[in-house]
PDB file of C-alpha atoms and ligand atoms in Angstrom:
ATOM      1  CA  MET A  36     104.986 102.850 110.180  1.00  0.00           C
ATOM      2  CA  LYS A  37     107.367  99.943 109.496  1.00  0.00           C
ATOM      3  CA  ILE A  38     105.900  97.477 106.963  1.00  0.00           C
ATOM      4  CA  GLU A  39     107.539  94.106 106.262  1.00  0.00           C
ATOM      5  CA  LEU A  40     106.264  91.051 104.412  1.00  0.00           C
ATOM      6  CA  LYS A  41     108.381  88.013 105.192  1.00  0.00           C
ATOM      7  CA  PRO A  42     108.025  84.402 104.067  1.00  0.00           C
ATOM      8  CA  LEU A  43     107.097  82.014 106.864  1.00  0.00           C
ATOM      9  CA  SER A  44     110.282  80.599 108.401  1.00  0.00           C
ATOM     10  CA  ILE A  45     111.307  78.472 111.361  1.00  0.00           C
ATOM     11  CA  ASN A  46     111.957  81.760 113.225  1.00  0.00           C
ATOM     12  CA  ASP A  47     108.139  82.123 113.256  1.00  0.00           C
ATOM     13  CA  ILE A  48     107.792  79.243 115.698  1.00  0.00           C
ATOM     14  CA  ASN A  49     107.273  81.707 118.539  1.00  0.00           C
ATOM     15  CA  ASP A  50     104.498  83.014 120.829  1.00  0.00           C
ATOM     16  CA  ASP A  51     103.504  86.071 118.770  1.00  0.00           C
ATOM     17  CA  VAL A  52     103.084  84.269 115.459  1.00  0.00           C
ATOM     18  CA  TYR A  53     101.423  81.264 117.131  1.00  0.00           C
ATOM     19  CA  GLN A  54      98.917  83.606 118.809  1.00  0.00           C
ATOM     20  CA  MET A  55      98.166  85.394 115.534  1.00  0.00           C
ATOM     21  CA  PHE A  56      97.223  82.089 113.890  1.00  0.00           C
ATOM     22  CA  GLN A  57      95.002  81.232 116.892  1.00  0.00           C
ATOM     23  CA  ASP A  58      93.268  84.632 116.707  1.00  0.00           C
ATOM     24  CA  ILE A  59      92.399  84.152 113.018  1.00  0.00           C
ATOM     25  CA  PRO A  60      89.329  81.852 112.756  1.00  0.00           C
ATOM     26  CA  ALA A  61      89.657  78.398 111.179  1.00  0.00           C
ATOM     27  CA  GLU A  62      87.402  79.352 108.265  1.00  0.00           C
ATOM     28  CA  GLU A  63      86.109  82.662 106.946  1.00  0.00           C
ATOM     29  CA  ASN A  64      84.641  83.517 103.575  1.00  0.00           C
ATOM     30  CA  GLY A  65      85.861  80.288 102.055  1.00  0.00           C
ATOM     31  CA  SER A  66      89.487  80.734 103.237  1.00  0.00           C
ATOM     32  CA  ASN A  67      90.881  78.201 105.702  1.00  0.00           C
ATOM     33  CA  ASN A  68      93.426  78.832 108.443  1.00  0.00           C
ATOM     34  CA  THR A  69      94.779  75.324 108.967  1.00  0.00           C
ATOM     35  CA  ALA A  70      97.016  76.451 111.867  1.00  0.00           C
ATOM     36  CA  HIS A  71      94.027  77.420 113.999  1.00  0.00           C
ATOM     37  CA  GLY A  72      93.460  75.129 116.988  1.00  0.00           C
ATOM     38  CA  LEU A  73      96.860  73.447 116.805  1.00  0.00           C
ATOM     39  CA  SER A  74      98.952  72.803 119.906  1.00  0.00           C
ATOM     40  CA  ARG A  75     102.371  74.482 120.064  1.00  0.00           C
ATOM     41  CA  GLU A  76     104.033  71.233 118.979  1.00  0.00           C
ATOM     42  CA  GLU A  77     101.618  70.769 116.098  1.00  0.00           C
ATOM     43  CA  PHE A  78     102.160  74.388 115.064  1.00  0.00           C
ATOM     44  CA  ALA A  79     105.927  73.824 114.845  1.00  0.00           C
ATOM     45  CA  LYS A  80     105.262  70.830 112.546  1.00  0.00           C
ATOM     46  CA  TRP A  81     102.768  72.889 110.513  1.00  0.00           C
ATOM     47  CA  VAL A  82     105.355  75.639 109.931  1.00  0.00           C
ATOM     48  CA  ARG A  83     107.883  73.060 108.704  1.00  0.00           C
ATOM     49  CA  LYS A  84     105.225  71.460 106.466  1.00  0.00           C
ATOM     50  CA  GLU A  85     104.336  74.836 104.921  1.00  0.00           C
ATOM     51  CA  ILE A  86     108.015  75.642 104.305  1.00  0.00           C
ATOM     52  CA  ASN A  87     108.315  72.286 102.517  1.00  0.00           C
ATOM     53  CA  HIS A  88     105.219  73.038 100.436  1.00  0.00           C
ATOM     54  CA  SER A  89     106.706  76.388  99.479  1.00  0.00           C
ATOM     55  CA  GLU A  90     109.739  74.518  98.160  1.00  0.00           C
ATOM     56  CA  GLY A  91     107.476  72.076  96.294  1.00  0.00           C
ATOM     57  CA  LYS A  92     108.271  69.214  98.703  1.00  0.00           C
ATOM     58  CA  ASN A  93     105.754  66.672 100.072  1.00  0.00           C
ATOM     59  CA  LEU A  94     102.809  68.162  98.193  1.00  0.00           C
ATOM     60  CA  LYS A  95      99.599  66.153  97.885  1.00  0.00           C
ATOM     61  CA  PRO A  96      98.874  65.035  94.296  1.00  0.00           C
ATOM     62  CA  GLY A  97      97.395  67.900  92.303  1.00  0.00           C
ATOM     63  CA  TYR A  98      98.523  70.568  94.794  1.00  0.00           C
ATOM     64  CA  VAL A  99     100.744  73.406  93.591  1.00  0.00           C
ATOM     65  CA  PRO A 100     103.582  74.955  95.627  1.00  0.00           C
ATOM     66  CA  GLY A 101     102.435  77.908  97.712  1.00  0.00           C
ATOM     67  CA  THR A 102     104.370  80.267  99.985  1.00  0.00           C
ATOM     68  CA  PHE A 103     102.987  81.647 103.226  1.00  0.00           C
ATOM     69  CA  TYR A 104     103.930  85.223 104.108  1.00  0.00           C
ATOM     70  CA  ILE A 105     103.478  87.126 107.358  1.00  0.00           C
ATOM     71  CA  LEU A 106     102.756  90.866 107.368  1.00  0.00           C
ATOM     72  CA  TRP A 107     104.672  92.640 110.136  1.00  0.00           C
ATOM     73  CA  ILE A 108     103.624  96.151 111.108  1.00  0.00           C
ATOM     74  CA  ASP A 109     105.979  97.883 113.546  1.00  0.00           C
ATOM     75  CA  ASN A 110     107.490  94.477 114.379  1.00  0.00           C
ATOM     76  CA  LYS A 111     104.125  92.863 115.220  1.00  0.00           C
ATOM     77  CA  PRO A 112     102.616  90.017 113.122  1.00  0.00           C
ATOM     78  CA  VAL A 113      99.203  91.286 111.985  1.00  0.00           C
ATOM     79  CA  GLY A 114      98.190  88.983 109.148  1.00  0.00           C
ATOM     80  CA  CYS A 115      99.217  86.349 106.662  1.00  0.00           C
ATOM     81  CA  GLY A 116      98.708  85.354 103.069  1.00  0.00           C
ATOM     82  CA  LYS A 117      99.382  82.425 100.806  1.00  0.00           C
ATOM     83  CA  LEU A 118     100.740  82.861  97.293  1.00  0.00           C
ATOM     84  CA  ARG A 119     100.299  79.918  94.957  1.00  0.00           C
ATOM     85  CA  HIS A 120     103.152  79.783  92.480  1.00  0.00           C
ATOM     86  CA  TYR A 121     101.023  78.957  89.435  1.00  0.00           C
ATOM     87  CA  LEU A 122      97.466  78.134  88.478  1.00  0.00           C
ATOM     88  CA  VAL A 123      95.822  74.821  87.620  1.00  0.00           C
ATOM     89  CA  PRO A 124      92.236  74.480  86.319  1.00  0.00           C
ATOM     90  CA  SER A 125      90.762  73.998  89.826  1.00  0.00           C
ATOM     91  CA  LEU A 126      92.459  77.201  91.094  1.00  0.00           C
ATOM     92  CA  GLU A 127      91.171  79.065  88.016  1.00  0.00           C
ATOM     93  CA  ARG A 128      87.632  78.109  89.073  1.00  0.00           C
ATOM     94  CA  ASP A 129      88.103  79.004  92.766  1.00  0.00           C
ATOM     95  CA  GLY A 130      91.142  79.762  94.911  1.00  0.00           C
ATOM     96  CA  GLY A 131      93.288  81.783  92.540  1.00  0.00           C
ATOM     97  CA  HIS A 132      96.854  82.848  93.338  1.00  0.00           C
ATOM     98  CA  ILE A 133      96.364  84.702  96.626  1.00  0.00           C
ATOM     99  CA  GLY A 134      94.376  84.308  99.849  1.00  0.00           C
ATOM    100  CA  ILE A 135      94.887  86.622 102.814  1.00  0.00           C
ATOM    101  CA  HIS A 136      93.786  86.910 106.448  1.00  0.00           C
ATOM    102  CA  LEU A 137      94.252  89.609 109.022  1.00  0.00           C
ATOM    103  CA  SER A 138      94.126  89.003 112.729  1.00  0.00           C
ATOM    104  CA  PRO A 139      90.653  90.306 113.763  1.00  0.00           C
ATOM    105  CA  LYS A 140      92.111  92.956 116.067  1.00  0.00           C
ATOM    106  CA  TYR A 141      94.009  94.552 113.168  1.00  0.00           C
ATOM    107  CA  ARG A 142      91.130  94.715 110.669  1.00  0.00           C
ATOM    108  CA  GLY A 143      89.610  97.917 109.318  1.00  0.00           C
ATOM    109  CA  LYS A 144      92.889  99.873 109.606  1.00  0.00           C
ATOM    110  CA  GLY A 145      93.954  99.669 105.961  1.00  0.00           C
ATOM    111  CA  TYR A 146      96.315  96.742 106.595  1.00  0.00           C
ATOM    112  CA  GLY A 147      94.342  94.474 104.239  1.00  0.00           C
ATOM    113  CA  ASN A 148      95.127  96.838 101.367  1.00  0.00           C
ATOM    114  CA  ILE A 149      98.804  96.846 102.417  1.00  0.00           C
ATOM    115  CA  LEU A 150      98.957  93.051 102.708  1.00  0.00           C
ATOM    116  CA  LEU A 151      97.435  92.445  99.273  1.00  0.00           C
ATOM    117  CA  ARG A 152      99.769  95.014  97.646  1.00  0.00           C
ATOM    118  CA  GLU A 153     102.837  93.466  99.307  1.00  0.00           C
ATOM    119  CA  MET A 154     101.731  89.973  98.235  1.00  0.00           C
ATOM    120  CA  LEU A 155     101.311  91.222  94.657  1.00  0.00           C
ATOM    121  CA  LYS A 156     104.903  92.522  94.687  1.00  0.00           C
ATOM    122  CA  GLU A 157     106.038  89.015  95.643  1.00  0.00           C
ATOM    123  CA  ALA A 158     103.859  87.528  92.885  1.00  0.00           C
ATOM    124  CA  LYS A 159     105.481  89.841  90.351  1.00  0.00           C
ATOM    125  CA  LYS A 160     108.976  88.872  91.585  1.00  0.00           C
ATOM    126  CA  MET A 161     107.925  85.236  91.103  1.00  0.00           C
ATOM    127  CA  GLY A 162     107.203  85.981  87.439  1.00  0.00           C
ATOM    128  CA  ILE A 163     103.403  86.068  87.658  1.00  0.00           C
ATOM    129  CA  SER A 164     102.176  88.625  85.105  1.00  0.00           C
ATOM    130  CA  LYS A 165      98.453  88.493  85.963  1.00  0.00           C
ATOM    131  CA  ALA A 166      97.341  87.542  89.456  1.00  0.00           C
ATOM    132  CA  LEU A 167      93.995  85.865  90.013  1.00  0.00           C
ATOM    133  CA  VAL A 168      91.991  86.640  93.166  1.00  0.00           C
ATOM    134  CA  PHE A 169      88.536  85.380  94.163  1.00  0.00           C
ATOM    135  CA  ASN A 170      86.285  87.138  96.681  1.00  0.00           C
ATOM    136  CA  HIS A 171      82.841  86.347  97.969  1.00  0.00           C
ATOM    137  CA  ASP A 172      80.385  88.990  96.772  1.00  0.00           C
ATOM    138  CA  ASN A 173      79.207  89.618 100.356  1.00  0.00           C
ATOM    139  CA  ASN A 174      82.814  90.155 101.570  1.00  0.00           C
ATOM    140  CA  THR A 175      82.898  93.844 100.703  1.00  0.00           C
ATOM    141  CA  ALA A 176      86.240  94.557 102.433  1.00  0.00           C
ATOM    142  CA  ALA A 177      87.915  91.821 100.373  1.00  0.00           C
ATOM    143  CA  TRP A 178      86.648  92.788  96.924  1.00  0.00           C
ATOM    144  CA  LYS A 179      87.214  96.503  97.590  1.00  0.00           C
ATOM    145  CA  MET A 180      90.823  95.567  98.352  1.00  0.00           C
ATOM    146  CA  SER A 181      91.068  93.681  95.041  1.00  0.00           C
ATOM    147  CA  GLU A 182      89.635  96.663  93.161  1.00  0.00           C
ATOM    148  CA  HIS A 183      91.995  99.112  94.916  1.00  0.00           C
ATOM    149  CA  ALA A 184      94.902  96.918  93.826  1.00  0.00           C
ATOM    150  CA  GLY A 185      93.803  97.304  90.192  1.00  0.00           C
ATOM    151  CA  GLY A 186      91.708  94.142  89.941  1.00  0.00           C
ATOM    152  CA  VAL A 187      89.496  93.868  86.875  1.00  0.00           C
ATOM    153  CA  LEU A 188      86.267  91.988  87.495  1.00  0.00           C
ATOM    154  CA  GLU A 189      85.889  89.098  85.047  1.00  0.00           C
ATOM    155  CA  SER A 190      82.706  87.543  86.434  1.00  0.00           C
ATOM    156  CA  ILE A 191      80.336  87.106  89.356  1.00  0.00           C
ATOM    157  CA  THR A 192      79.273  83.469  89.514  1.00  0.00           C
ATOM    158  CA  ASP A 193      76.447  81.989  91.529  1.00  0.00           C
ATOM    159  CA  ILE A 194      77.571  78.968  93.575  1.00  0.00           C
ATOM    160  CA  PRO A 195      74.156  77.674  94.752  1.00  0.00           C
ATOM    161  CA  GLU A 196      75.574  74.700  96.708  1.00  0.00           C
ATOM    162  CA  LYS A 197      77.542  77.154  98.896  1.00  0.00           C
ATOM    163  CA  GLY A 198      74.883  79.877  98.877  1.00  0.00           C
ATOM    164  CA  ILE A 199      77.371  82.468  97.635  1.00  0.00           C
ATOM    165  CA  LYS A 200      78.291  84.552  94.620  1.00  0.00           C
ATOM    166  CA  LEU A 201      81.969  84.478  93.708  1.00  0.00           C
ATOM    167  CA  ARG A 202      83.774  87.495  92.213  1.00  0.00           C
ATOM    168  CA  LYS A 203      86.745  86.730  89.978  1.00  0.00           C
ATOM    169  CA  TYR A 204      89.412  89.448  89.617  1.00  0.00           C
ATOM    170  CA  TRP A 205      92.537  89.577  87.447  1.00  0.00           C
ATOM    171  CA  ILE A 206      95.255  91.999  88.521  1.00  0.00           C
ATOM    172  CA  ASP A 207      97.702  92.967  85.774  1.00  0.00           C
ATOM    173  CA  LEU A 208     101.146  93.091  87.406  1.00  0.00           C
ATOM    174  CA  SER A 209     102.943  94.418  84.342  1.00  0.00           C
ATOM    175  CA  ARG A 210     101.640  97.870  85.274  1.00  0.00           C
ATOM    176  CA  THR A 211     102.527  97.744  88.980  1.00  0.00           C
ATOM    177  CA  ARG A 212     105.864  98.550  90.591  1.00  0.00           C
TER     178      ARG A 212
HETATM  179  C1  LIG X1284      89.358  90.878 104.001  1.00  0.00           C
HETATM  180  C2  LIG X1284      90.379  91.454 104.975  1.00  0.00           C
HETATM  181  C3  LIG X1284      91.768  90.918 104.632  1.00  0.00           C
HETATM  182  C4  LIG X1284      90.361  92.987 104.823  1.00  0.00           C
HETATM  183  O1  LIG X1284      91.337  93.547 105.664  1.00  0.00           O
HETATM  184  P1  LIG X1284      91.101  94.929 106.420  1.00  0.00           P
HETATM  185  O2  LIG X1284      92.420  95.392 106.977  1.00  0.00           O
HETATM  186  O3  LIG X1284      89.967  94.802 107.341  1.00  0.00           O
HETATM  187  O4  LIG X1284      90.736  95.867 105.206  1.00  0.00           O
HETATM  188  P2  LIG X1284      91.188  97.338 105.008  1.00  0.00           P
HETATM  189  O5  LIG X1284      91.071  98.098 106.299  1.00  0.00           O
HETATM  190  O6  LIG X1284      92.519  97.382 104.305  1.00  0.00           O
HETATM  191  O7  LIG X1284      90.037  97.842 104.048  1.00  0.00           O
HETATM  192  C5  LIG X1284      89.907  97.408 102.706  1.00  0.00           C
HETATM  193  C6  LIG X1284      88.700  98.093 102.120  1.00  0.00           C
HETATM  194  O8  LIG X1284      87.508  97.466 102.627  1.00  0.00           O
HETATM  195  C7  LIG X1284      86.708  98.393 103.338  1.00  0.00           C
HETATM  196  N1  LIG X1284      86.226  97.715 104.521  1.00  0.00           N
HETATM  197  C8  LIG X1284      86.934  97.310 105.597  1.00  0.00           C
HETATM  198  N2  LIG X1284      86.141  96.648 106.458  1.00  0.00           N
HETATM  199  C9  LIG X1284      84.914  96.651 105.896  1.00  0.00           C
HETATM  200  C10 LIG X1284      83.669  96.111 106.290  1.00  0.00           C
HETATM  201  N3  LIG X1284      83.533  95.432 107.438  1.00  0.00           N
HETATM  202  N4  LIG X1284      82.609  96.288 105.463  1.00  0.00           N
HETATM  203  C11 LIG X1284      82.744  96.945 104.304  1.00  0.00           C
HETATM  204  N5  LIG X1284      83.913  97.473 103.856  1.00  0.00           N
HETATM  205  C12 LIG X1284      84.963  97.330 104.661  1.00  0.00           C
HETATM  206  C13 LIG X1284      87.625  99.531 103.695  1.00  0.00           C
HETATM  207  O9  LIG X1284      86.918 100.736 103.843  1.00  0.00           O
HETATM  208  C14 LIG X1284      88.586  99.550 102.538  1.00  0.00           C
HETATM  209  O10 LIG X1284      88.037 100.222 101.436  1.00  0.00           O
HETATM  210  P3  LIG X1284      88.463 101.754 101.196  1.00  0.00           P
HETATM  211  O11 LIG X1284      89.976 101.703 101.049  1.00  0.00           O
HETATM  212  O12 LIG X1284      87.718 102.094  99.946  1.00  0.00           O
HETATM  213  O13 LIG X1284      88.036 102.538 102.392  1.00  0.00           O
HETATM  214  C15 LIG X1284      90.060  91.099 106.458  1.00  0.00           C
HETATM  215  O14 LIG X1284      88.800  91.621 106.779  1.00  0.00           O
HETATM  216  C16 LIG X1284      90.077  89.606 106.733  1.00  0.00           C
HETATM  217  O15 LIG X1284      91.125  89.075 107.087  1.00  0.00           O
HETATM  218  N6  LIG X1284      88.921  88.921 106.579  1.00  0.00           N
HETATM  219  C17 LIG X1284      88.810  87.498 106.826  1.00  0.00           C
HETATM  220  C18 LIG X1284      89.494  86.670 105.756  1.00  0.00           C
HETATM  221  C19 LIG X1284      89.000  87.012 104.381  1.00  0.00           C
HETATM  222  O16 LIG X1284      87.822  87.264 104.161  1.00  0.00           O
HETATM  223  N7  LIG X1284      89.928  87.015 103.419  1.00  0.00           N
HETATM  224  C20 LIG X1284      89.605  87.356 102.057  1.00  0.00           C
HETATM  225  C21 LIG X1284      89.645  86.168 101.210  1.00  0.00           C
HETATM  226  S1  LIG X1284      91.001  86.369 100.027  1.00  0.00           S
END
């Protein structure tokens, strides 16, 4: 199996990557896919906007730079993730460093574990020593992934206004390769 994690680039303005972002719902478990529902033209603009954000350009006030990555398995785009370059107090409460999505047709095959591990390698390269990940308590696949990647559970917090419990995991990257 060929596994590649590549940062989003203008080469991703193509049918396969566009379709992957349309297959992933707009919102799931508190994570948004802002490319869902866009026209092809809007998608091209979105890709350029995300590349700018990754370089710290044109960010809204209070937003931190974040890089989108695409997971390619055997040359097919199967999922994506966003890596925020550093934390601010709001991201320490919810959001964390990493959010990931798999295209529904590729779920339950172990690719989520692969995607999170590959994203953590990028986080380590970026100089992040402890990565923060949040998962909804009822999203078993997501928090199992965090635990498999070495995540240590700090807390489970009730968020009554959203009707959820939020698990907060720290993943020590000094011990990973
Ligand atoms: C969360 C998500 C990335 C997991 O990806 P996935 O490829 O389906 O997960 P994997 O196949 O790698 O499985 C990860 C673990 O969860 C378990 N799992 C997978 N689907 C599951 C399900 N529906 N219910 C319970 N456990 C499940 C797997 O058994 C595996 O644990 P194991 O290694 O102990 O067997 C994917 O379901 C997704 O994109 N969900 C929507 C977006 C989201 O919730 N993102 C998380 C927010 S950061």
